[in-house]
Amino acid sequence: PWLGLEIVLEKVTLVLKRGVLNKIECLEIGRRLRLNESTLEAALMYLDELSLILYYPEILPNHVFTNPQVLLDKISELVKVHHDMLSGSGPDQDTEEWQLFFDHALVTLEFLSQEVFEKHYVEGYFQPKDLVILFRKLYIFAEFSNGKYFVPCLLRMLCNEEVTKYRLSTSAVVFPIVLHFPDGPPRRGIFCSLLCFLTSPENHHPGPWKLKMPARSVTPDCLHRNCIQFTIPGLKTPCTVTLIDTLLQFEIHVCIASNQAAAKVCPAVKCAITAGLRKANVALHYTNSTPSFAFLCPCGAGEPHPATIGDGCWICTADEGVGAEFSPSQLTWINSITAIDSQTGNYYGIVLYHVPL
């Protein structure tokens, strides 16, 4: 009967010429197939697991996306318009809303309601407010401020020469670390979803991060697709975290003034990033992605690459003959073993363990 439900949902979608049904319509279809409400619910969850439909009862219990292309099209609209603007063929940028969208990947409900983004919206079935609820859940959107939403996948890339300016000196209190993906480059979308998680209320390490803002400004300071800076509110000592996506690994640079403060902040930073990666993988239906923490190799040779941990020293992954004893800034990470994952029992404050996703 569940296969029959999928076939009927597909036919109804074609007849109605819309890819979203409400729950009442689905209940009526279920009754025709002799499915009661609880059996229909189980069937919808099963079809969602197979990605034949998309169903999110915890946030949109009255929406059933019978054509998954609907949600892909909604993000594709934003990407296409942004790309057209980059090439000079997009909409006029004279208004503040369009400038925020183009420069800082910020959108509002009113912005998403414009005619250029109207595809698949159906009055009473699927509207911009529903899209925002769903895309926040999927870590595609993050709330930037009241009524404004941040869409990191729309940010422009910073060239390698410019990214280098944001890498901290190896003499910093906290030595840079990396998330290294030994089985190949990170999966697409993971970095953007991680950025959304870090600024979401679900991040409790020690709380949602904020995009770094320059003084007396309402727009972020460092905002790029592959290089982004955060501050962590509520800390006694100011702290800036810079995340860099090199397309091979993620770099993590923590700028904080004292060793004592760093020893408290570093475990929280790793907890937040670990939790964010786990959530991003679930949201994107990715499995078998187990990066590990390592040092950003201080050897200075070639492109930035990780260094692993040997017996009391670091070892360059590009040349195993290169290595040295830990510097004080490297020991900040190693000596800050204060947080343990209650589910797995793994330490978060040391660079030897795989990230438990």
C-alpha positions in Angstrom: 0.0 0.0 0.0 2.9 2.4 0.6 4.1 2.0 -2.9 0.5 2.6 -4.1 0.5 5.8 -2.0 3.6 7.1 -3.7 2.1 6.4 -7.2 -1.1 8.2 -6.3 0.8 11.2 -4.8 2.8 11.4 -8.0 -0.4 11.3 -10.2 -2.2 13.9 -8.0 0.9 16.2 -8.3 0.7 16.0 -12.1 -3.0 16.7 -12.1 -2.9 19.7 -9.7 0.3 21.0 -11.3 1.9 21.7 -7.9 4.5 19.8 -5.9 3.2 20.4 -2.5 0.0 19.0 -0.9 -1.5 19.8 2.5 -2.2 17.2 5.1 -6.0 17.1 4.5 -5.4 16.2 0.9 -3.0 13.4 1.9 -5.5 12.1 4.5 -8.2 11.9 1.8 -5.8 10.0 -0.5 -4.9 7.7 2.4 -8.6 6.9 3.0 -9.0 5.9 -0.6 -6.2 3.5 -0.1 -7.6 2.3 3.2 -4.8 3.9 5.3 -5.8 5.3 8.6 -4.1 8.4 10.0 -1.3 6.7 11.9 -0.5 4.3 8.9 -0.5 7.3 6.6 2.0 9.0 8.9 4.3 6.0 8.9 4.0 5.8 5.1 4.9 9.4 4.6 7.9 9.1 6.9 9.0 6.0 5.0 8.7 7.8 1.6 10.6 10.7 3.1 13.5 8.4 4.1 13.7 7.2 0.5 13.6 10.9 -0.7 10.6 10.1 -2.8 8.8 12.9 -1.0 9.9 15.5 1.5 8.0 15.7 4.8 9.0 17.6 8.0 6.2 17.0 10.5 8.2 18.6 13.4 8.2 22.0 11.7 5.7 21.9 8.8 3.2 19.2 9.8 0.7 20.3 7.1 3.1 20.3 4.2 4.0 17.3 2.1 6.4 18.0 -0.8 5.4 15.4 -3.3 8.0 16.7 -5.7 11.5 17.2 -4.1 12.5 19.4 -7.0 10.3 22.2 -5.4 12.9 22.9 -2.7 15.9 22.5 -5.0 14.3 25.0 -7.3 13.8 27.5 -4.5 17.5 27.6 -3.6 18.4 27.5 -7.3 16.4 30.7 -7.9 18.5 32.6 -5.3 21.7 31.2 -6.7 20.8 32.1 -10.3 19.7 35.6 -9.5 22.9 36.2 -7.5 25.0 34.7 -10.4 23.2 37.0 -12.9 24.0 40.0 -10.7 27.7 39.0 -10.6 27.7 38.9 -14.4 25.9 42.3 -14.6 22.7 40.9 -16.1 20.6 40.6 -12.9 18.0 42.9 -11.3 18.7 46.5 -10.5 20.7 46.9 -7.3 19.6 50.4 -6.4 17.5 49.3 -3.4 19.1 48.5 0.0 17.4 45.0 0.0 19.1 44.1 -3.3 22.4 45.5 -2.1 22.3 43.5 1.1 21.5 40.3 -0.9 24.3 40.9 -3.4 27.0 42.0 -0.9 26.2 40.1 2.3 23.8 37.3 1.2 21.0 38.6 3.5 17.3 38.2 2.7 14.0 39.1 4.2 10.5 37.7 3.9 9.5 40.6 1.8 12.5 40.1 -0.5 11.7 36.4 -0.9 8.1 37.3 -1.8 9.1 39.3 -5.0 7.9 38.1 -8.4 11.4 36.9 -9.4 11.2 34.2 -6.6 7.5 33.2 -7.0 8.1 29.7 -8.6 6.3 26.9 -6.6 4.7 29.3 -4.1 1.0 28.4 -3.7 -1.3 30.6 -1.6 -2.4 28.6 1.4 -0.1 25.7 0.7 3.5 27.0 0.5 4.6 30.6 1.0 7.8 32.4 1.8 7.3 32.1 5.6 7.2 28.3 5.2 10.4 28.4 3.1 12.2 30.3 5.8 11.1 27.9 8.5 12.2 24.9 6.5 15.5 26.4 5.2 16.5 27.4 8.8 15.8 23.8 9.9 18.0 22.5 7.0 20.8 24.9 7.8 20.5 26.7 4.5 19.3 30.0 6.2 20.5 31.4 9.5 18.9 34.3 11.3 21.2 37.3 11.1 19.0 39.8 13.0 15.3 40.2 13.5 13.7 39.7 10.1 16.9 39.2 8.2 18.3 35.8 7.2 21.9 34.9 6.2 22.4 32.5 3.2 26.1 31.6 3.2 25.9 29.5 -0.1 25.4 32.8 -1.9 28.6 34.5 -0.7 31.4 35.3 -3.1 34.7 33.5 -3.0 37.8 35.2 -1.8 41.0 34.6 -3.8 43.8 32.6 -2.2 46.0 35.7 -1.8 43.3 37.5 0.1 42.5 34.4 2.3 46.2 34.4 3.4 45.7 37.8 5.1 43.2 36.2 7.5 45.4 33.4 8.7 46.8 34.2 12.1 50.5 34.1 12.9 51.9 30.8 14.3 53.1 32.8 17.3 49.5 33.4 18.4 48.3 32.2 21.8 46.2 29.5 20.0 47.8 27.6 17.2 45.6 27.1 14.1 44.1 23.6 13.7 42.4 22.0 10.7 39.6 19.6 10.0 41.3 17.2 7.6 39.2 14.9 5.3 41.5 11.9 4.6 39.0 10.3 2.1 38.9 13.3 -0.2 37.7 16.9 -0.1 34.7 17.8 2.1 31.3 17.1 0.8 29.5 20.0 -1.0 27.4 22.2 1.2 28.9 21.0 4.5 30.8 24.3 5.1 27.7 26.5 4.5 25.5 24.3 6.7 28.2 24.5 9.4 28.1 28.3 9.3 24.3 28.3 9.7 24.5 25.9 12.7 27.1 28.1 14.4 24.7 31.1 14.4 21.6 29.1 15.2 20.0 28.7 18.7 20.9 25.0 18.6 24.5 25.9 19.1 25.1 25.7 22.9 28.9 25.9 22.8 28.8 28.3 24.7 26.0 29.7 22.6 25.1 30.9 19.1 28.1 32.7 17.4 27.7 36.0 15.7 29.2 37.2 12.4 32.0 39.6 13.2 30.8 43.2 12.9 33.0 46.3 12.6 32.4 49.2 14.9 29.3 51.3 14.1 28.2 49.0 11.2 25.1 47.0 10.5 26.9 44.6 8.0 29.5 41.9 8.7 33.2 42.6 8.5 34.6 39.4 7.0 31.9 37.7 4.9 33.0 35.3 2.1 32.1 31.9 0.9 35.4 30.4 1.9 36.6 32.7 4.7 34.4 34.0 7.5 34.9 35.4 10.9 32.7 35.0 14.0 32.7 36.4 17.5 31.4 34.5 20.5 29.2 36.6 22.7 29.2 36.3 26.5 32.9 35.8 26.9 34.9 37.9 29.4 37.8 38.0 27.0 37.0 39.0 23.4 37.4 36.2 20.9 37.4 36.0 17.1 37.1 32.6 15.3 38.1 32.6 11.6 37.0 29.6 9.5 38.6 29.0 6.2 37.4 26.4 3.6 40.4 25.5 1.3 38.2 23.0 -0.5 40.5 20.2 0.9 40.1 21.0 4.6 38.6 23.5 7.0 41.0 25.7 8.9 40.1 27.0 12.4 41.9 30.1 13.7 41.1 31.3 17.2 42.2 34.8 18.3 42.1 35.4 22.0 44.4 37.4 24.3 45.4 35.0 27.1 46.3 31.3 27.6 43.9 31.0 30.5 41.0 32.2 28.4 42.1 30.1 25.5 42.1 26.9 27.6 38.4 27.5 28.3 37.3 28.7 24.8 39.1 26.0 22.7 37.0 23.0 23.9 33.8 25.1 23.3 35.0 25.9 19.8 35.7 22.3 19.0 32.4 21.2 20.5 30.5 23.7 18.4 32.2 22.7 15.2 31.8 19.0 15.9 28.1 19.4 16.7 27.7 21.6 13.6 29.3 19.0 11.3 27.1 16.3 12.7 23.9 18.4 12.1 25.1 19.4 8.6 25.6 15.8 7.6 22.1 14.8 8.9 20.5 17.8 7.1 22.2 17.0 3.8 21.7 13.2 4.2 25.4 12.6 4.1 27.0 9.6 5.7 30.6 8.2 6.0 32.2 11.6 6.5 34.7 11.4 9.3 37.2 14.3 9.3 39.8 14.5 12.0 41.4 17.4 13.9 45.0 18.1 13.2 47.4 21.1 13.3 47.8 23.5 10.5 51.4 22.5 9.6 53.9 25.2 10.6 56.6 24.0 8.2 55.7 26.8 5.7 56.3 24.6 2.6 53.8 24.8 -0.3 50.0 25.2 0.3 48.6 25.1 3.8 48.3 21.4 4.9 47.8 19.5 8.2 50.4 18.2 10.6 49.6 15.0 12.6 50.6 14.1 16.2 53.6 11.9 16.8 55.1 10.8 20.1 55.3 14.1 21.8 55.8 16.1 18.6 54.0 17.2 15.4 54.8 15.6 12.1 54.3 17.3 8.7 51.9 15.2 6.4 53.7 16.5 3.3 57.2 15.4 4.5 57.3 12.9 7.4 61.0 13.9 8.0 59.8 17.3 9.2 58.6 17.8 12.7 59.3 19.4 16.1 58.2 19.4 19.7 55.0 21.2 20.5 55.1 24.9 20.9 53.3 26.6 23.7 50.5 27.7 21.3 50.1 24.2 20.1 49.9 22.9 23.7 46.9 25.2 24.3 44.8 22.7 22.4 46.4 19.6 23.9 46.1 20.8 27.5 42.5 21.8 27.2 40.9 18.4 27.6 37.9 19.5 29.5 34.9 18.5 27.4 33.6 14.9 26.8 30.8 13.9 24.4 28.2 12.3 26.7 27.0 10.1 23.9 30.3 8.7 22.6 32.7 9.3 25.5 35.2 10.9 23.1 37.3 13.9 24.2 36.8 17.1 22.3 39.9 19.0 23.5 42.6 17.0 21.8 43.6 16.6 18.2 44.0 12.8 18.1 40.3 11.8 17.8 38.1 11.5 14.7 35.1 13.8 14.9 32.1 11.6 16.0 29.4 12.3 13.4 
